[in-house]
mmCIF file of C-alpha atoms in Angstrom:
data_model
loop_
_atom_site.group_PDB
_atom_site.id
_atom_site.type_symbol
_atom_site.label_atom_id
_atom_site.label_comp_id
_atom_site.label_asym_id
_atom_site.label_seq_id
_atom_site.Cartn_x
_atom_site.Cartn_y
_atom_site.Cartn_z
ATOM 1 C CA UNK X 1 22.263 -12.007 -5.489
ATOM 2 C CA UNK X 2 19.258 -14.082 -4.550
ATOM 3 C CA UNK X 3 16.829 -14.853 -7.306
ATOM 4 C CA UNK X 4 13.304 -13.553 -6.968
ATOM 5 C CA UNK X 5 11.169 -16.584 -5.939
ATOM 6 C CA UNK X 6 9.036 -17.462 -8.955
ATOM 7 C CA UNK X 7 7.458 -20.246 -6.935
ATOM 8 C CA UNK X 8 5.548 -17.587 -5.058
ATOM 9 C CA UNK X 9 2.419 -18.152 -7.113
ATOM 10 C CA UNK X 10 0.562 -15.323 -5.381
ATOM 11 C CA UNK X 11 2.638 -12.765 -7.255
ATOM 12 C CA UNK X 12 0.495 -11.485 -10.076
ATOM 13 C CA UNK X 13 3.007 -9.172 -11.621
ATOM 14 C CA UNK X 14 1.061 -8.206 -14.707
ATOM 15 C CA UNK X 15 0.573 -4.876 -16.350
ATOM 16 C CA UNK X 16 4.134 -3.795 -17.083
ATOM 17 C CA UNK X 17 4.526 -2.349 -20.516
ATOM 18 C CA UNK X 18 6.908 -4.259 -22.784
ATOM 19 C CA UNK X 19 8.674 -0.932 -23.317
ATOM 20 C CA UNK X 20 9.388 -0.476 -19.632
ATOM 21 C CA UNK X 21 10.788 -2.706 -16.931
ATOM 22 C CA UNK X 22 11.114 -2.858 -13.212
ATOM 23 C CA UNK X 23 13.741 -4.923 -11.503
ATOM 24 C CA UNK X 24 12.451 -7.239 -8.795
ATOM 25 C CA UNK X 25 14.221 -8.723 -5.819
ATOM 26 C CA UNK X 26 13.138 -10.455 -2.651
ATOM 27 C CA UNK X 27 12.975 -8.504 0.593
ATOM 28 C CA UNK X 28 12.497 -10.405 3.834
ATOM 29 C CA UNK X 29 12.495 -8.721 7.231
ATOM 30 C CA UNK X 30 13.587 -11.333 9.776
ATOM 31 C CA UNK X 31 11.438 -12.122 12.781
ATOM 32 C CA UNK X 32 12.554 -10.500 15.995
ATOM 33 C CA UNK X 33 11.463 -9.125 19.330
ATOM 34 C CA UNK X 34 9.441 -6.450 17.535
ATOM 35 C CA UNK X 35 7.354 -8.854 15.455
ATOM 36 C CA UNK X 36 7.142 -11.743 12.992
ATOM 37 C CA UNK X 37 8.964 -12.027 9.693
ATOM 38 C CA UNK X 38 7.701 -9.709 6.964
ATOM 39 C CA UNK X 39 7.842 -10.836 3.353
ATOM 40 C CA UNK X 40 8.295 -8.212 0.680
ATOM 41 C CA UNK X 41 9.449 -7.403 -2.814
ATOM 42 C CA UNK X 42 11.486 -4.411 -3.943
ATOM 43 C CA UNK X 43 10.789 -2.920 -7.350
ATOM 44 C CA UNK X 44 13.696 -0.880 -8.683
ATOM 45 C CA UNK X 45 14.661 1.195 -11.746
ATOM 46 C CA UNK X 46 16.039 -1.161 -14.397
ATOM 47 C CA UNK X 47 17.675 -0.512 -17.787
ATOM 48 C CA UNK X 48 17.446 -4.052 -19.161
ATOM 49 C CA UNK X 49 14.868 -5.238 -21.666
ATOM 50 C CA UNK X 50 11.928 -6.865 -19.892
ATOM 51 C CA UNK X 51 10.903 -10.391 -20.713
ATOM 52 C CA UNK X 52 7.906 -12.566 -20.046
ATOM 53 C CA UNK X 53 8.286 -14.662 -16.915
ATOM 54 C CA UNK X 54 6.201 -17.694 -16.024
ATOM 55 C CA UNK X 55 5.050 -17.189 -12.460
ATOM 56 C CA UNK X 56 3.087 -20.464 -12.461
ATOM 57 C CA UNK X 57 -0.636 -20.918 -12.140
ATOM 58 C CA UNK X 58 -1.146 -19.525 -15.649
ATOM 59 C CA UNK X 59 0.312 -16.176 -14.608
ATOM 60 C CA UNK X 60 2.877 -14.274 -16.641
ATOM 61 C CA UNK X 61 4.467 -10.873 -16.346
ATOM 62 C CA UNK X 62 7.126 -8.651 -17.875
ATOM 63 C CA UNK X 63 10.093 -7.732 -15.741
ATOM 64 C CA UNK X 64 13.694 -8.495 -14.859
ATOM 65 C CA UNK X 65 14.688 -10.566 -11.842
ATOM 66 C CA UNK X 66 17.555 -9.067 -9.830
ATOM 67 C CA UNK X 67 18.177 -6.417 -12.469
ATOM 68 C CA UNK X 68 21.100 -4.108 -11.608
ATOM 69 C CA UNK X 69 19.620 -1.059 -9.892
ATOM 70 C CA UNK X 70 19.867 2.121 -11.957
ATOM 71 C CA UNK X 71 20.778 5.240 -9.983
ATOM 72 C CA UNK X 72 21.990 6.080 -6.517
ATOM 73 C CA UNK X 73 20.435 7.596 -3.401
ATOM 74 C CA UNK X 74 16.957 6.855 -4.709
ATOM 75 C CA UNK X 75 13.692 7.827 -3.029
ATOM 76 C CA UNK X 76 11.860 4.905 -1.395
ATOM 77 C CA UNK X 77 8.096 4.350 -1.515
ATOM 78 C CA UNK X 78 6.524 1.752 0.813
ATOM 79 C CA UNK X 79 3.168 0.276 -0.244
ATOM 80 C CA UNK X 80 0.651 -0.965 2.348
ATOM 81 C CA UNK X 81 -2.044 -3.270 0.955
ATOM 82 C CA UNK X 82 -5.677 -3.464 1.983
ATOM 83 C CA UNK X 83 -7.650 -5.929 4.084
ATOM 84 C CA UNK X 84 -6.668 -9.507 3.268
ATOM 85 C CA UNK X 85 -4.488 -8.157 0.487
ATOM 86 C CA UNK X 86 -0.977 -9.055 -0.503
ATOM 87 C CA UNK X 87 2.262 -7.541 -1.715
ATOM 88 C CA UNK X 88 1.367 -7.851 -5.403
ATOM 89 C CA UNK X 89 -2.054 -6.200 -5.319
ATOM 90 C CA UNK X 90 -0.663 -2.911 -6.605
ATOM 91 C CA UNK X 91 2.073 -4.351 -8.800
ATOM 92 C CA UNK X 92 1.389 -2.051 -11.741
ATOM 93 C CA UNK X 93 1.606 0.999 -9.474
ATOM 94 C CA UNK X 94 4.864 -0.289 -7.998
ATOM 95 C CA UNK X 95 6.249 -0.876 -11.493
ATOM 96 C CA UNK X 96 5.218 2.582 -12.698
ATOM 97 C CA UNK X 97 6.930 4.236 -9.738
ATOM 98 C CA UNK X 98 10.067 2.111 -10.199
ATOM 99 C CA UNK X 99 10.197 2.985 -13.887
ATOM 100 C CA UNK X 100 10.022 6.657 -12.864
ATOM 101 C CA UNK X 101 13.143 6.296 -10.726
ATOM 102 C CA UNK X 102 11.832 5.281 -7.305
ATOM 103 C CA UNK X 103 12.677 2.274 -5.209
ATOM 104 C CA UNK X 104 9.360 0.690 -4.221
ATOM 105 C CA UNK X 105 8.827 -1.763 -1.374
ATOM 106 C CA UNK X 106 5.649 -3.837 -1.243
ATOM 107 C CA UNK X 107 5.097 -5.956 1.863
ATOM 108 C CA UNK X 108 2.694 -8.521 3.239
ATOM 109 C CA UNK X 109 1.232 -7.495 6.590
ATOM 110 C CA UNK X 110 1.868 -10.827 8.356
ATOM 111 C CA UNK X 111 -1.543 -11.592 9.907
ATOM 112 C CA UNK X 112 -3.775 -9.740 7.443
ATOM 113 C CA UNK X 113 -3.063 -11.222 4.009
ATOM 114 C CA UNK X 114 -4.908 -13.449 1.595
ATOM 115 C CA UNK X 115 -3.019 -16.436 3.059
ATOM 116 C CA UNK X 116 -3.196 -15.483 6.747
ATOM 117 C CA UNK X 117 -6.336 -13.690 7.880
ATOM 118 C CA UNK X 118 -5.918 -14.511 11.577
ATOM 119 C CA UNK X 119 -5.915 -10.861 12.655
ATOM 120 C CA UNK X 120 -7.981 -9.306 9.855
ATOM 121 C CA UNK X 121 -10.159 -6.426 11.129
ATOM 122 C CA UNK X 122 -8.880 -6.951 14.667
ATOM 123 C CA UNK X 123 -7.643 -4.589 17.340
ATOM 124 C CA UNK X 124 -4.233 -6.218 16.920
ATOM 125 C CA UNK X 125 -3.741 -5.011 13.346
ATOM 126 C CA UNK X 126 -4.599 -1.421 14.265
ATOM 127 C CA UNK X 127 -1.259 -1.428 16.070
ATOM 128 C CA UNK X 128 0.688 -4.079 14.154
ATOM 129 C CA UNK X 129 0.186 -2.646 10.683
ATOM 130 C CA UNK X 130 1.876 0.744 11.373
ATOM 131 C CA UNK X 131 4.632 -1.150 13.209
ATOM 132 C CA UNK X 132 5.148 -3.285 10.083
ATOM 133 C CA UNK X 133 5.838 -0.120 8.085
ATOM 134 C CA UNK X 134 8.453 1.112 10.530
ATOM 135 C CA UNK X 135 10.118 -2.299 10.761
ATOM 136 C CA UNK X 136 10.247 -2.576 6.973
ATOM 137 C CA UNK X 137 11.817 0.876 6.627
ATOM 138 C CA UNK X 138 14.285 0.095 9.418
ATOM 139 C CA UNK X 139 15.416 -3.010 7.557
ATOM 140 C CA UNK X 140 15.468 -1.294 4.165
ATOM 141 C CA UNK X 141 17.851 1.334 5.527
ATOM 142 C CA UNK X 142 19.880 -1.004 7.704
ATOM 143 C CA UNK X 143 20.082 -4.775 7.296
ATOM 144 C CA UNK X 144 19.029 -5.035 3.655
ATOM 145 C CA UNK X 145 22.034 -5.736 1.369
ATOM 146 C CA UNK X 146 21.071 -2.973 -1.095
ATOM 147 C CA UNK X 147 20.368 -0.317 1.538
ATOM 148 C CA UNK X 148 23.041 1.973 0.061
ATOM 149 C CA UNK X 149 20.816 2.645 -2.966
ATOM 150 C CA UNK X 150 18.179 4.356 -0.795
ATOM 151 C CA UNK X 151 18.165 7.993 0.250
ATOM 152 C CA UNK X 152 17.033 7.851 3.881
ATOM 153 C CA UNK X 153 15.865 11.451 3.676
ATOM 154 C CA UNK X 154 13.345 10.756 0.888
ATOM 155 C CA UNK X 155 10.784 8.200 1.973
ATOM 156 C CA UNK X 156 7.151 8.089 0.904
ATOM 157 C CA UNK X 157 4.161 5.861 1.561
ATOM 158 C CA UNK X 158 1.237 4.548 -0.466
ATOM 159 C CA UNK X 159 -1.696 3.068 1.434
ATOM 160 C CA UNK X 160 -4.923 1.531 0.134
ATOM 161 C CA UNK X 161 -8.046 0.820 2.233
ATOM 162 C CA UNK X 162 -6.761 -0.697 5.518
ATOM 163 C CA UNK X 163 -3.399 0.350 4.117
ATOM 164 C CA UNK X 164 -4.819 3.877 4.129
ATOM 165 C CA UNK X 165 -5.561 3.535 7.849
ATOM 166 C CA UNK X 166 -2.044 2.143 8.220
ATOM 167 C CA UNK X 167 -0.562 5.104 6.393
ATOM 168 C CA UNK X 168 -2.481 7.685 8.419
ATOM 169 C CA UNK X 169 -1.320 6.052 11.657
ATOM 170 C CA UNK X 170 2.280 5.778 10.451
ATOM 171 C CA UNK X 171 2.475 9.469 9.517
ATOM 172 C CA UNK X 172 1.208 10.777 12.844
ATOM 173 C CA UNK X 173 -2.450 9.848 13.230
ATOM 174 C CA UNK X 174 -3.426 8.758 16.743
ATOM 175 C CA UNK X 175 -6.327 6.320 16.372
ATOM 176 C CA UNK X 176 -8.805 6.487 19.239
ATOM 177 C CA UNK X 177 -8.788 2.894 20.476
ATOM 178 C CA UNK X 178 -11.008 2.870 23.547
ATOM 179 C CA UNK X 179 -14.244 1.375 24.782
ATOM 180 C CA UNK X 180 -17.322 3.514 24.248
ATOM 181 C CA UNK X 181 -16.060 5.188 21.098
ATOM 182 C CA UNK X 182 -18.962 6.790 19.189
ATOM 183 C CA UNK X 183 -19.874 4.802 16.067
ATOM 184 C CA UNK X 184 -17.827 1.854 17.325
ATOM 185 C CA UNK X 185 -20.405 0.609 19.824
ATOM 186 C CA UNK X 186 -22.809 -0.278 17.008
ATOM 187 C CA UNK X 187 -20.191 -1.325 14.460
ATOM 188 C CA UNK X 188 -19.742 -4.933 13.362
ATOM 189 C CA UNK X 189 -15.994 -4.383 12.956
ATOM 190 C CA UNK X 190 -14.020 -6.996 14.871
ATOM 191 C CA UNK X 191 -11.786 -4.356 16.462
ATOM 192 C CA UNK X 192 -14.860 -2.538 17.808
ATOM 193 C CA UNK X 193 -16.308 -5.713 19.280
ATOM 194 C CA UNK X 194 -12.985 -6.380 20.991
ATOM 195 C CA UNK X 195 -12.836 -2.843 22.389
ATOM 196 C CA UNK X 196 -16.398 -3.076 23.686
ATOM 197 C CA UNK X 197 -15.487 -6.403 25.322
ATOM 198 C CA UNK X 198 -12.816 -4.591 27.315
ATOM 199 C CA UNK X 199 -9.758 -5.560 25.281
ATOM 200 C CA UNK X 200 -6.952 -3.068 24.892
ATOM 201 C CA UNK X 201 -4.341 -2.531 22.172
ATOM 202 C CA UNK X 202 -1.118 -4.473 22.701
ATOM 203 C CA UNK X 203 0.837 -1.224 22.739
ATOM 204 C CA UNK X 204 0.951 2.316 21.364
ATOM 205 C CA UNK X 205 0.662 3.033 17.665
ATOM 206 C CA UNK X 206 4.119 3.543 16.163
ATOM 207 C CA UNK X 207 4.707 6.586 13.958
ATOM 208 C CA UNK X 208 7.558 7.066 11.517
ATOM 209 C CA UNK X 209 8.683 10.673 10.972
ATOM 210 C CA UNK X 210 11.001 9.523 8.183
ATOM 211 C CA UNK X 211 7.961 9.397 5.884
ATOM 212 C CA UNK X 212 7.853 12.756 4.109
ATOM 213 C CA UNK X 213 4.877 12.360 1.713
ATOM 214 C CA UNK X 214 1.971 9.951 1.353
ATOM 215 C CA UNK X 215 -0.669 8.839 -1.118
ATOM 216 C CA UNK X 216 -3.786 7.612 0.700
ATOM 217 C CA UNK X 217 -6.496 5.763 -1.241
ATOM 218 C CA UNK X 218 -9.979 5.016 0.175
ATOM 219 C CA UNK X 219 -8.791 4.772 3.807
ATOM 220 C CA UNK X 220 -10.753 2.383 6.023
ATOM 221 C CA UNK X 221 -11.816 2.289 8.803
ATOM 222 C CA UNK X 222 -12.060 5.994 9.650
ATOM 223 C CA UNK X 223 -14.151 5.866 12.810
ATOM 224 C CA UNK X 224 -10.945 5.844 14.888
ATOM 225 C CA UNK X 225 -9.845 9.170 13.417
ATOM 226 C CA UNK X 226 -11.711 12.267 14.543
ATOM 227 C CA UNK X 227 -10.151 15.576 13.524
ATOM 228 C CA UNK X 228 -8.303 15.835 16.852
ATOM 229 C CA UNK X 229 -6.703 12.460 16.195
ATOM 230 C CA UNK X 230 -5.231 13.716 12.920
ATOM 231 C CA UNK X 231 -3.855 17.075 14.050
ATOM 232 C CA UNK X 232 -0.255 15.811 13.910
ATOM 233 C CA UNK X 233 -0.612 14.686 10.284
ATOM 234 C CA UNK X 234 1.014 17.580 8.449
ATOM 235 C CA UNK X 235 3.115 16.063 5.660
ATOM 236 C CA UNK X 236 1.969 16.453 2.021
ATOM 237 C CA UNK X 237 -0.813 14.003 1.124
ATOM 238 C CA UNK X 238 -2.446 13.086 -2.154
ATOM 239 C CA UNK X 239 -5.886 11.664 -1.313
ATOM 240 C CA UNK X 240 -7.881 9.472 -3.718
ATOM 241 C CA UNK X 241 -11.517 8.457 -3.443
ATOM 242 C CA UNK X 242 -13.613 6.013 -5.393
ATOM 243 C CA UNK X 243 -17.092 7.151 -6.400
ATOM 244 C CA UNK X 244 -19.819 7.213 -3.694
ATOM 245 C CA UNK X 245 -22.301 6.490 -6.482
ATOM 246 C CA UNK X 246 -20.790 2.984 -6.616
ATOM 247 C CA UNK X 247 -21.385 2.363 -2.910
ATOM 248 C CA UNK X 248 -23.626 -0.617 -3.544
ATOM 249 C CA UNK X 249 -20.619 -2.704 -2.544
ATOM 250 C CA UNK X 250 -20.509 -1.047 0.881
ATOM 251 C CA UNK X 251 -16.966 0.186 0.291
ATOM 252 C CA UNK X 252 -16.744 2.594 -2.598
ATOM 253 C CA UNK X 253 -16.567 6.290 -1.791
ATOM 254 C CA UNK X 254 -17.205 5.817 1.919
ATOM 255 C CA UNK X 255 -14.233 7.399 3.588
ATOM 256 C CA UNK X 256 -11.654 9.474 1.768
ATOM 257 C CA UNK X 257 -13.716 12.672 1.699
ATOM 258 C CA UNK X 258 -14.345 12.444 5.456
ATOM 259 C CA UNK X 259 -10.627 12.135 6.212
ATOM 260 C CA UNK X 260 -9.849 14.891 3.743
ATOM 261 C CA UNK X 261 -12.127 17.244 5.687
ATOM 262 C CA UNK X 262 -10.544 16.320 9.035
ATOM 263 C CA UNK X 263 -6.895 16.795 8.133
ATOM 264 C CA UNK X 264 -5.302 20.083 9.250
ATOM 265 C CA UNK X 265 -3.417 20.553 5.992
ATOM 266 C CA UNK X 266 -5.777 19.874 3.105
ATOM 267 C CA UNK X 267 -4.499 17.181 0.744
ATOM 268 C CA UNK X 268 -4.479 17.192 -3.030
ATOM 269 C CA UNK X 269 -7.882 15.512 -3.363
ATOM 270 C CA UNK X 270 -9.084 13.369 -6.287
ATOM 271 C CA UNK X 271 -12.549 11.839 -6.562
ATOM 272 C CA UNK X 272 -12.615 9.366 -9.454
ATOM 273 C CA UNK X 273 -15.981 9.268 -11.192
ATOM 274 C CA UNK X 274 -17.399 5.748 -11.653
ATOM 275 C CA UNK X 275 -14.429 4.112 -9.877
ATOM 276 C CA UNK X 276 -15.189 1.322 -7.463
ATOM 277 C CA UNK X 277 -13.079 0.672 -4.375
ATOM 278 C CA UNK X 278 -11.197 -2.156 -6.068
ATOM 279 C CA UNK X 279 -10.617 -0.163 -9.255
ATOM 280 C CA UNK X 280 -7.366 0.980 -7.633
ATOM 281 C CA UNK X 281 -6.023 -2.578 -7.620
ATOM 282 C CA UNK X 282 -3.980 -3.782 -10.581
ATOM 283 C CA UNK X 283 -5.856 -4.819 -13.704
ATOM 284 C CA UNK X 284 -6.953 -8.450 -13.540
ATOM 285 C CA UNK X 285 -6.145 -11.224 -15.984
ATOM 286 C CA UNK X 286 -9.094 -13.194 -17.424
ATOM 287 C CA UNK X 287 -8.247 -16.017 -15.011
ATOM 288 C CA UNK X 288 -8.356 -13.668 -12.038
ATOM 289 C CA UNK X 289 -11.618 -12.138 -13.208
ATOM 290 C CA UNK X 290 -13.202 -15.589 -13.309
ATOM 291 C CA UNK X 291 -12.063 -16.317 -9.747
ATOM 292 C CA UNK X 292 -12.522 -12.869 -8.174
ATOM 293 C CA UNK X 293 -15.319 -11.136 -10.045
ATOM 294 C CA UNK X 294 -16.135 -8.702 -7.235
ATOM 295 C CA UNK X 295 -12.572 -7.404 -7.170
ATOM 296 C CA UNK X 296 -11.962 -7.456 -10.908
ATOM 297 C CA UNK X 297 -15.255 -6.100 -12.278
ATOM 298 C CA UNK X 298 -15.533 -2.341 -12.715
ATOM 299 C CA UNK X 299 -18.587 -0.189 -13.316
ATOM 300 C CA UNK X 300 -19.951 -0.268 -16.881
ATOM 301 C CA UNK X 301 -17.843 1.964 -19.119
ATOM 302 C CA UNK X 302 -15.025 2.375 -16.588
ATOM 303 C CA UNK X 303 -11.627 1.598 -18.113
ATOM 304 C CA UNK X 304 -9.269 0.482 -15.340
ATOM 305 C CA UNK X 305 -6.240 0.396 -17.626
ATOM 306 C CA UNK X 306 -6.763 3.948 -18.854
ATOM 307 C CA UNK X 307 -7.500 5.185 -15.341
ATOM 308 C CA UNK X 308 -4.305 3.631 -13.974
ATOM 309 C CA UNK X 309 -2.270 5.448 -16.610
ATOM 310 C CA UNK X 310 -3.656 8.775 -15.349
ATOM 311 C CA UNK X 311 -3.420 7.690 -11.734
ATOM 312 C CA UNK X 312 0.214 6.656 -12.059
ATOM 313 C CA UNK X 313 1.160 9.886 -13.800
ATOM 314 C CA UNK X 314 -0.367 11.869 -10.929
ATOM 315 C CA UNK X 315 1.338 9.661 -8.321
ATOM 316 C CA UNK X 316 4.744 10.046 -9.979
ATOM 317 C CA UNK X 317 4.292 13.821 -10.214
ATOM 318 C CA UNK X 318 3.264 14.043 -6.546
ATOM 319 C CA UNK X 319 6.217 12.065 -5.235
ATOM 320 C CA UNK X 320 8.653 13.900 -7.502
ATOM 321 C CA UNK X 321 7.350 17.217 -6.203
ATOM 322 C CA UNK X 322 7.693 16.266 -2.545
ATOM 323 C CA UNK X 323 10.582 13.784 -2.563
ATOM 324 C CA UNK X 324 12.555 14.941 -5.578
ATOM 325 C CA UNK X 325 13.660 12.994 -8.643
ATOM 326 C CA UNK X 326 16.194 10.213 -8.676
ATOM 327 C CA UNK X 327 19.769 11.444 -8.567
ATOM 328 C CA UNK X 328 18.841 14.987 -7.490
ATOM 329 C CA UNK X 329 20.624 14.781 -4.123
#
């Protein structure tokens, strides 16, 4: 098997307990007529003892490269990162789900990552991001060498921020992408400016009915989703919101409650007191905190590590309820 590329210095795979491990292996969707190459990582159940791995740049993590996958016909969870994010932004969540018996796929959305922001906030990504999810699932179930480990009937999604928009679109939401949209005419969002300039989406938004359950965290933007645009979203959803009291950053608590009220089937809703928008990202190392204070600094008294333990337990319980446990089918 291919080795997981340690040279990929962007992978900040911290936060795994020394008592638990997730296997990691590269996952690369080839470029094709449907879109550019998509880089990803699969996190899988692993029975081997984890060890510290030097990921360069002063970064270390516990895990096992290319660990033999434990189990068969495992549920698959696909994680969609936020604006200018990357496939390792939720590494502790991916590891927790893998340790609980799920296969977890984290991907880079090709033109909206920390290394390529060419389409960030644009009309293009409103269509491309949901298509990335479908293409990744297609490859996971088809061309990927370890596809046989996945149960195609048990697929879930986790989306954060713009990944929340991505998730809502992928599971049936029909974003209203037209000129003259209320609240878009006065918005500074790049996609709105493009719509008002007469640009049109490159194609329809792609849905994926194979996704049977979703966790949506602080979805953004929500102005494209009126209640009528969400009427086809009927799968089980666990919705998480940061605290509106922390909205000094312009992000926290802005959107999840609004989407929760618009969905036809009410989600399992969680508002996390004192959490900021970025509190849902993996806990930062001291080096990361020094470089990215806005992302890594929580509200006074908020314990990100303790919160993630509760958050992960709830996520595991939700997906087990709606997708079943490993080896149950």
